[in-house]
Every structure is written in C-alpha cells, then in structure tokens.
Amino acid sequence: LVAGEPNISYICSRYYRAPELIFGATEYTTSIDIWSAGCVLAELLLGQPLFPGESAVDQLVEIIKVLGTPTREEIRCMNPNYTEFRFPQIKAHPWHKVFHKKMPPEAIDLASRLLQYSPSLRCTAVSFFFSCCLLF
C-alpha cells in the first residue's frame, strides 16, 4: 500500500472484509488487515464466522447487526466519497452478549478493539501482538 495511491476495494474474503472496503474505499491502510484479524479471532471464539454475509450488502447488514448503524462520521472515516446513507437505525449489540459463552474478558476486549468502524480507532498490529501474548 502506498499512501495517496488508489487501491482496489474488492479484495479479501467476504466474511473478513473490512467495512471501508464494502463502502468502496480505494484509499485504505493496513487497518483492513486488523479488521480481518478481529474477524478471525471472533470466529475462533465463537466456532463460526461472526459476519456470515452472502453478498456485499448482506455482509454490511451482518456487521450492522453487531456494531450497530455507523454514524455519518464513521462512514466518512471509512470512505469520504460515500454519500449514500440510508440504513435503519440499529443499536450496537453488547460484546459480552455477542460472545455468549464464558470467554476471557481480555479476549472480548481485544475483539472489540479490532472490530471498529473507524480504521484509525482499530488497534495497531503491535498492540494486537502484545494483547495476544497476554491472552495465551
């Protein structure tokens, strides 16, 4: 990835695709990989994919069912060029209810820091690595 250079938005397996890619962003960072890592972590904890969308639109619906409807600001953070905003207002599902089994609170906290709408709010690869070291 080169800063300022456009990229393609149709990358990554659907279940692990960051929301900014679904919104068609062509300028993104390695935070898309952090999102994917969060999806993999959630799948390991749940034993099944967290966001099992059957299409790009359905993928976004699955994400909204857990994270709630993104705000206009969150959408701008994901793709400043995205102007369509017609989503039902859905509240975020509390993380402790998403991971209904008894899970270590540290694992739930890590998943919540990886799976943020705003790419800049996701934890970094370094903090992810050290969080994983503390979990295991």
mmCIF file with all atom_site columns, C-alpha atoms in Angstrom:
data_model
loop_
_atom_site.group_PDB
_atom_site.id
_atom_site.type_symbol
_atom_site.label_atom_id
_atom_site.label_alt_id
_atom_site.label_comp_id
_atom_site.label_asym_id
_atom_site.label_entity_id
_atom_site.label_seq_id
_atom_site.pdbx_PDB_ins_code
_atom_site.Cartn_x
_atom_site.Cartn_y
_atom_site.Cartn_z
_atom_site.occupancy
_atom_site.B_iso_or_equiv
_atom_site.pdbx_formal_charge
_atom_site.auth_seq_id
_atom_site.auth_comp_id
_atom_site.auth_asym_id
_atom_site.auth_atom_id
_atom_site.pdbx_PDB_model_num
ATOM 1   C CA . LEU A 1 1   ? 0.000   0.000   0.000  1.00 0.00 ? 1   LEU A CA 1
ATOM 2   C CA . VAL A 1 2   ? 1.305   3.411   -0.950 1.00 0.00 ? 2   VAL A CA 1
ATOM 3   C CA . ALA A 1 3   ? -0.149  6.492   0.768  1.00 0.00 ? 3   ALA A CA 1
ATOM 4   C CA . GLY A 1 4   ? -2.073  8.656   -1.678 1.00 0.00 ? 4   GLY A CA 1
ATOM 5   C CA . GLU A 1 5   ? -2.196  5.932   -4.344 1.00 0.00 ? 5   GLU A CA 1
ATOM 6   C CA . PRO A 1 6   ? -5.622  4.435   -5.116 1.00 0.00 ? 6   PRO A CA 1
ATOM 7   C CA . ASN A 1 7   ? -6.149  0.750   -4.383 1.00 0.00 ? 7   ASN A CA 1
ATOM 8   C CA . ILE A 1 8   ? -8.927  -1.649  -5.295 1.00 0.00 ? 8   ILE A CA 1
ATOM 9   C CA . SER A 1 9   ? -11.824 -2.134  -2.881 1.00 0.00 ? 9   SER A CA 1
ATOM 10  C CA . TYR A 1 10  ? -12.832 -5.650  -3.925 1.00 0.00 ? 10  TYR A CA 1
ATOM 11  C CA . ILE A 1 11  ? -10.246 -7.660  -2.020 1.00 0.00 ? 11  ILE A CA 1
ATOM 12  C CA . CYS A 1 12  ? -10.330 -10.109 0.867  1.00 0.00 ? 12  CYS A CA 1
ATOM 13  C CA . SER A 1 13  ? -12.745 -12.967 1.530  1.00 0.00 ? 13  SER A CA 1
ATOM 14  C CA . ARG A 1 14  ? -16.188 -11.569 2.258  1.00 0.00 ? 14  ARG A CA 1
ATOM 15  C CA . TYR A 1 15  ? -16.523 -12.733 5.886  1.00 0.00 ? 15  TYR A CA 1
ATOM 16  C CA . TYR A 1 16  ? -13.282 -10.935 6.770  1.00 0.00 ? 16  TYR A CA 1
ATOM 17  C CA . ARG A 1 17  ? -13.686 -7.837  4.581  1.00 0.00 ? 17  ARG A CA 1
ATOM 18  C CA . ALA A 1 18  ? -13.349 -4.510  6.407  1.00 0.00 ? 18  ALA A CA 1
ATOM 19  C CA . PRO A 1 19  ? -16.387 -2.224  6.155  1.00 0.00 ? 19  PRO A CA 1
ATOM 20  C CA . GLU A 1 20  ? -14.438 0.510   4.359  1.00 0.00 ? 20  GLU A CA 1
ATOM 21  C CA . LEU A 1 21  ? -13.887 -1.964  1.523  1.00 0.00 ? 21  LEU A CA 1
ATOM 22  C CA . ILE A 1 22  ? -17.609 -2.711  1.393  1.00 0.00 ? 22  ILE A CA 1
ATOM 23  C CA . PHE A 1 23  ? -18.197 1.049   1.188  1.00 0.00 ? 23  PHE A CA 1
ATOM 24  C CA . GLY A 1 24  ? -15.897 1.090   -1.841 1.00 0.00 ? 24  GLY A CA 1
ATOM 25  C CA . ALA A 1 25  ? -12.883 2.868   -0.356 1.00 0.00 ? 25  ALA A CA 1
ATOM 26  C CA . THR A 1 26  ? -9.841  2.942   -2.619 1.00 0.00 ? 26  THR A CA 1
ATOM 27  C CA . GLU A 1 27  ? -7.608  4.686   -0.094 1.00 0.00 ? 27  GLU A CA 1
ATOM 28  C CA . TYR A 1 28  ? -7.060  2.493   2.931  1.00 0.00 ? 28  TYR A CA 1
ATOM 29  C CA . THR A 1 29  ? -4.321  1.267   5.211  1.00 0.00 ? 29  THR A CA 1
ATOM 30  C CA . THR A 1 30  ? -3.227  -1.978  6.789  1.00 0.00 ? 30  THR A CA 1
ATOM 31  C CA . SER A 1 31  ? -6.082  -1.447  9.257  1.00 0.00 ? 31  SER A CA 1
ATOM 32  C CA . ILE A 1 32  ? -8.106  -3.596  6.831  1.00 0.00 ? 32  ILE A CA 1
ATOM 33  C CA . ASP A 1 33  ? -5.895  -6.475  7.969  1.00 0.00 ? 33  ASP A CA 1
ATOM 34  C CA . ILE A 1 34  ? -6.552  -5.611  11.616 1.00 0.00 ? 34  ILE A CA 1
ATOM 35  C CA . TRP A 1 35  ? -10.295 -5.877  10.904 1.00 0.00 ? 35  TRP A CA 1
ATOM 36  C CA . SER A 1 36  ? -9.726  -9.282  9.288  1.00 0.00 ? 36  SER A CA 1
ATOM 37  C CA . ALA A 1 37  ? -7.713  -10.413 12.323 1.00 0.00 ? 37  ALA A CA 1
ATOM 38  C CA . GLY A 1 38  ? -10.652 -9.386  14.521 1.00 0.00 ? 38  GLY A CA 1
ATOM 39  C CA . CYS A 1 39  ? -12.990 -11.479 12.382 1.00 0.00 ? 39  CYS A CA 1
ATOM 40  C CA . VAL A 1 40  ? -10.664 -14.476 12.674 1.00 0.00 ? 40  VAL A CA 1
ATOM 41  C CA . LEU A 1 41  ? -10.363 -14.018 16.456 1.00 0.00 ? 41  LEU A CA 1
ATOM 42  C CA . ALA A 1 42  ? -14.158 -13.807 16.778 1.00 0.00 ? 42  ALA A CA 1
ATOM 43  C CA . GLU A 1 43  ? -14.546 -16.935 14.669 1.00 0.00 ? 43  GLU A CA 1
ATOM 44  C CA . LEU A 1 44  ? -12.085 -18.805 16.894 1.00 0.00 ? 44  LEU A CA 1
ATOM 45  C CA . LEU A 1 45  ? -14.017 -17.732 19.996 1.00 0.00 ? 45  LEU A CA 1
ATOM 46  C CA . LEU A 1 46  ? -17.463 -18.483 18.544 1.00 0.00 ? 46  LEU A CA 1
ATOM 47  C CA . GLY A 1 47  ? -16.664 -21.532 16.454 1.00 0.00 ? 47  GLY A CA 1
ATOM 48  C CA . GLN A 1 48  ? -18.339 -19.897 13.437 1.00 0.00 ? 48  GLN A CA 1
ATOM 49  C CA . PRO A 1 49  ? -17.963 -16.691 11.400 1.00 0.00 ? 49  PRO A CA 1
ATOM 50  C CA . LEU A 1 50  ? -19.152 -13.546 13.169 1.00 0.00 ? 50  LEU A CA 1
ATOM 51  C CA . PHE A 1 51  ? -20.288 -11.851 9.939  1.00 0.00 ? 51  PHE A CA 1
ATOM 52  C CA . PRO A 1 52  ? -21.532 -14.587 7.547  1.00 0.00 ? 52  PRO A CA 1
ATOM 53  C CA . GLY A 1 53  ? -22.824 -12.353 4.760  1.00 0.00 ? 53  GLY A CA 1
ATOM 54  C CA . GLU A 1 54  ? -23.999 -13.910 1.498  1.00 0.00 ? 54  GLU A CA 1
ATOM 55  C CA . SER A 1 55  ? -23.279 -10.783 -0.584 1.00 0.00 ? 55  SER A CA 1
ATOM 56  C CA . ALA A 1 56  ? -21.561 -7.432  -0.070 1.00 0.00 ? 56  ALA A CA 1
ATOM 57  C CA . VAL A 1 57  ? -24.827 -5.818  1.036  1.00 0.00 ? 57  VAL A CA 1
ATOM 58  C CA . ASP A 1 58  ? -25.676 -8.732  3.321  1.00 0.00 ? 58  ASP A CA 1
ATOM 59  C CA . GLN A 1 59  ? -22.142 -8.560  4.735  1.00 0.00 ? 59  GLN A CA 1
ATOM 60  C CA . LEU A 1 60  ? -22.751 -4.956  5.740  1.00 0.00 ? 60  LEU A CA 1
ATOM 61  C CA . VAL A 1 61  ? -26.093 -5.957  7.294  1.00 0.00 ? 61  VAL A CA 1
ATOM 62  C CA . GLU A 1 62  ? -24.326 -8.646  9.362  1.00 0.00 ? 62  GLU A CA 1
ATOM 63  C CA . ILE A 1 63  ? -21.771 -6.097  10.583 1.00 0.00 ? 63  ILE A CA 1
ATOM 64  C CA . ILE A 1 64  ? -24.503 -3.571  11.450 1.00 0.00 ? 64  ILE A CA 1
ATOM 65  C CA . LYS A 1 65  ? -26.387 -6.236  13.437 1.00 0.00 ? 65  LYS A CA 1
ATOM 66  C CA . VAL A 1 66  ? -23.375 -6.454  15.767 1.00 0.00 ? 66  VAL A CA 1
ATOM 67  C CA . LEU A 1 67  ? -21.772 -2.982  15.683 1.00 0.00 ? 67  LEU A CA 1
ATOM 68  C CA . GLY A 1 68  ? -24.963 -1.003  15.148 1.00 0.00 ? 68  GLY A CA 1
ATOM 69  C CA . THR A 1 69  ? -25.585 1.517   12.383 1.00 0.00 ? 69  THR A CA 1
ATOM 70  C CA . PRO A 1 70  ? -22.460 3.520   11.572 1.00 0.00 ? 70  PRO A CA 1
ATOM 71  C CA . THR A 1 71  ? -22.695 7.246   12.170 1.00 0.00 ? 71  THR A CA 1
ATOM 72  C CA . ARG A 1 72  ? -22.155 9.707   9.324  1.00 0.00 ? 72  ARG A CA 1
ATOM 73  C CA . GLU A 1 73  ? -18.718 10.444  10.789 1.00 0.00 ? 73  GLU A CA 1
ATOM 74  C CA . GLU A 1 74  ? -17.808 6.750   10.867 1.00 0.00 ? 74  GLU A CA 1
ATOM 75  C CA . ILE A 1 75  ? -18.887 6.423   7.237  1.00 0.00 ? 75  ILE A CA 1
ATOM 76  C CA . ARG A 1 76  ? -16.753 9.456   6.333  1.00 0.00 ? 76  ARG A CA 1
ATOM 77  C CA . CYS A 1 77  ? -13.791 7.793   8.089  1.00 0.00 ? 77  CYS A CA 1
ATOM 78  C CA . MET A 1 78  ? -14.331 4.641   6.056  1.00 0.00 ? 78  MET A CA 1
ATOM 79  C CA . ASN A 1 79  ? -14.867 6.389   2.708  1.00 0.00 ? 79  ASN A CA 1
ATOM 80  C CA . PRO A 1 80  ? -15.149 10.191  2.390  1.00 0.00 ? 80  PRO A CA 1
ATOM 81  C CA . ASN A 1 81  ? -16.646 9.756   -1.096 1.00 0.00 ? 81  ASN A CA 1
ATOM 82  C CA . TYR A 1 82  ? -19.561 7.636   0.091  1.00 0.00 ? 82  TYR A CA 1
ATOM 83  C CA . THR A 1 83  ? -22.637 9.856   0.155  1.00 0.00 ? 83  THR A CA 1
ATOM 84  C CA . GLU A 1 84  ? -25.483 7.347   0.343  1.00 0.00 ? 84  GLU A CA 1
ATOM 85  C CA . PHE A 1 85  ? -26.691 6.957   3.906  1.00 0.00 ? 85  PHE A CA 1
ATOM 86  C CA . ARG A 1 86  ? -29.954 5.085   4.141  1.00 0.00 ? 86  ARG A CA 1
ATOM 87  C CA . PHE A 1 87  ? -29.615 2.493   6.857  1.00 0.00 ? 87  PHE A CA 1
ATOM 88  C CA . PRO A 1 88  ? -32.110 1.544   9.533  1.00 0.00 ? 88  PRO A CA 1
ATOM 89  C CA . GLN A 1 89  ? -31.003 2.751   12.942 1.00 0.00 ? 89  GLN A CA 1
ATOM 90  C CA . ILE A 1 90  ? -29.847 -0.337  14.809 1.00 0.00 ? 90  ILE A CA 1
ATOM 91  C CA . LYS A 1 91  ? -28.164 -0.223  18.200 1.00 0.00 ? 91  LYS A CA 1
ATOM 92  C CA . ALA A 1 92  ? -24.878 -1.996  18.796 1.00 0.00 ? 92  ALA A CA 1
ATOM 93  C CA . HIS A 1 93  ? -25.096 -5.461  20.318 1.00 0.00 ? 93  HIS A CA 1
ATOM 94  C CA . PRO A 1 94  ? -23.060 -5.558  23.571 1.00 0.00 ? 94  PRO A CA 1
ATOM 95  C CA . TRP A 1 95  ? -19.859 -7.552  23.068 1.00 0.00 ? 95  TRP A CA 1
ATOM 96  C CA . HIS A 1 96  ? -20.440 -9.730  26.135 1.00 0.00 ? 96  HIS A CA 1
ATOM 97  C CA . LYS A 1 97  ? -23.715 -10.861 24.533 1.00 0.00 ? 97  LYS A CA 1
ATOM 98  C CA . VAL A 1 98  ? -22.074 -11.483 21.161 1.00 0.00 ? 98  VAL A CA 1
ATOM 99  C CA . PHE A 1 99  ? -19.679 -13.889 22.877 1.00 0.00 ? 99  PHE A CA 1
ATOM 100 C CA . HIS A 1 100 ? -22.369 -15.505 24.996 1.00 0.00 ? 100 HIS A CA 1
ATOM 101 C CA . LYS A 1 101 ? -20.123 -18.344 26.154 1.00 0.00 ? 101 LYS A CA 1
ATOM 102 C CA . LYS A 1 102 ? -17.806 -17.689 29.047 1.00 0.00 ? 102 LYS A CA 1
ATOM 103 C CA . MET A 1 103 ? -14.912 -16.014 27.307 1.00 0.00 ? 103 MET A CA 1
ATOM 104 C CA . PRO A 1 104 ? -11.949 -14.296 28.904 1.00 0.00 ? 104 PRO A CA 1
ATOM 105 C CA . PRO A 1 105 ? -12.819 -10.590 29.181 1.00 0.00 ? 105 PRO A CA 1
ATOM 106 C CA . GLU A 1 106 ? -9.415  -9.796  27.664 1.00 0.00 ? 106 GLU A CA 1
ATOM 107 C CA . ALA A 1 107 ? -10.336 -11.716 24.502 1.00 0.00 ? 107 ALA A CA 1
ATOM 108 C CA . ILE A 1 108 ? -13.661 -9.893  24.212 1.00 0.00 ? 108 ILE A CA 1
ATOM 109 C CA . ASP A 1 109 ? -11.911 -6.552  24.763 1.00 0.00 ? 109 ASP A CA 1
ATOM 110 C CA . LEU A 1 110 ? -9.354  -7.362  22.074 1.00 0.00 ? 110 LEU A CA 1
ATOM 111 C CA . ALA A 1 111 ? -12.065 -8.302  19.568 1.00 0.00 ? 111 ALA A CA 1
ATOM 112 C CA . SER A 1 112 ? -13.884 -5.036  20.303 1.00 0.00 ? 112 SER A CA 1
ATOM 113 C CA . ARG A 1 113 ? -10.675 -3.039  19.674 1.00 0.00 ? 113 ARG A CA 1
ATOM 114 C CA . LEU A 1 114 ? -10.056 -4.817  16.370 1.00 0.00 ? 114 LEU A CA 1
ATOM 115 C CA . LEU A 1 115 ? -13.614 -4.514  15.073 1.00 0.00 ? 115 LEU A CA 1
ATOM 116 C CA . GLN A 1 116 ? -14.150 -0.752  14.987 1.00 0.00 ? 116 GLN A CA 1
ATOM 117 C CA . TYR A 1 117 ? -15.852 1.030   12.083 1.00 0.00 ? 117 TYR A CA 1
ATOM 118 C CA . SER A 1 118 ? -13.268 3.820   12.030 1.00 0.00 ? 118 SER A CA 1
ATOM 119 C CA . PRO A 1 119 ? -9.966  2.407   10.742 1.00 0.00 ? 119 PRO A CA 1
ATOM 120 C CA . SER A 1 120 ? -7.962  4.857   12.858 1.00 0.00 ? 120 SER A CA 1
ATOM 121 C CA . LEU A 1 121 ? -9.627  3.567   16.054 1.00 0.00 ? 121 LEU A CA 1
ATOM 122 C CA . ARG A 1 122 ? -8.617  -0.054  15.485 1.00 0.00 ? 122 ARG A CA 1
ATOM 123 C CA . CYS A 1 123 ? -5.643  -1.210  17.494 1.00 0.00 ? 123 CYS A CA 1
ATOM 124 C CA . THR A 1 124 ? -2.305  -1.461  15.738 1.00 0.00 ? 124 THR A CA 1
ATOM 125 C CA . ALA A 1 125 ? -0.539  -4.665  14.766 1.00 0.00 ? 125 ALA A CA 1
ATOM 126 C CA . VAL A 1 126 ? 1.976   -4.138  17.583 1.00 0.00 ? 126 VAL A CA 1
ATOM 127 C CA . SER A 1 127 ? -0.694  -3.683  20.267 1.00 0.00 ? 127 SER A CA 1
ATOM 128 C CA . PHE A 1 128 ? -2.574  -6.664  18.807 1.00 0.00 ? 128 PHE A CA 1
ATOM 129 C CA . PHE A 1 129 ? 0.570   -8.797  19.079 1.00 0.00 ? 129 PHE A CA 1
ATOM 130 C CA . PHE A 1 130 ? 1.169   -7.845  22.710 1.00 0.00 ? 130 PHE A CA 1
ATOM 131 C CA . SER A 1 131 ? -2.508  -8.359  23.571 1.00 0.00 ? 131 SER A CA 1
ATOM 132 C CA . CYS A 1 132 ? -2.311  -11.857 22.087 1.00 0.00 ? 132 CYS A CA 1
ATOM 133 C CA . CYS A 1 133 ? 0.807   -12.589 24.134 1.00 0.00 ? 133 CYS A CA 1
ATOM 134 C CA . LEU A 1 134 ? -1.124  -11.681 27.283 1.00 0.00 ? 134 LEU A CA 1
ATOM 135 C CA . LEU A 1 135 ? -4.073  -13.897 26.305 1.00 0.00 ? 135 LEU A CA 1
ATOM 136 C CA . PHE A 1 136 ? -2.094  -17.043 25.721 1.00 0.00 ? 136 PHE A CA 1
#
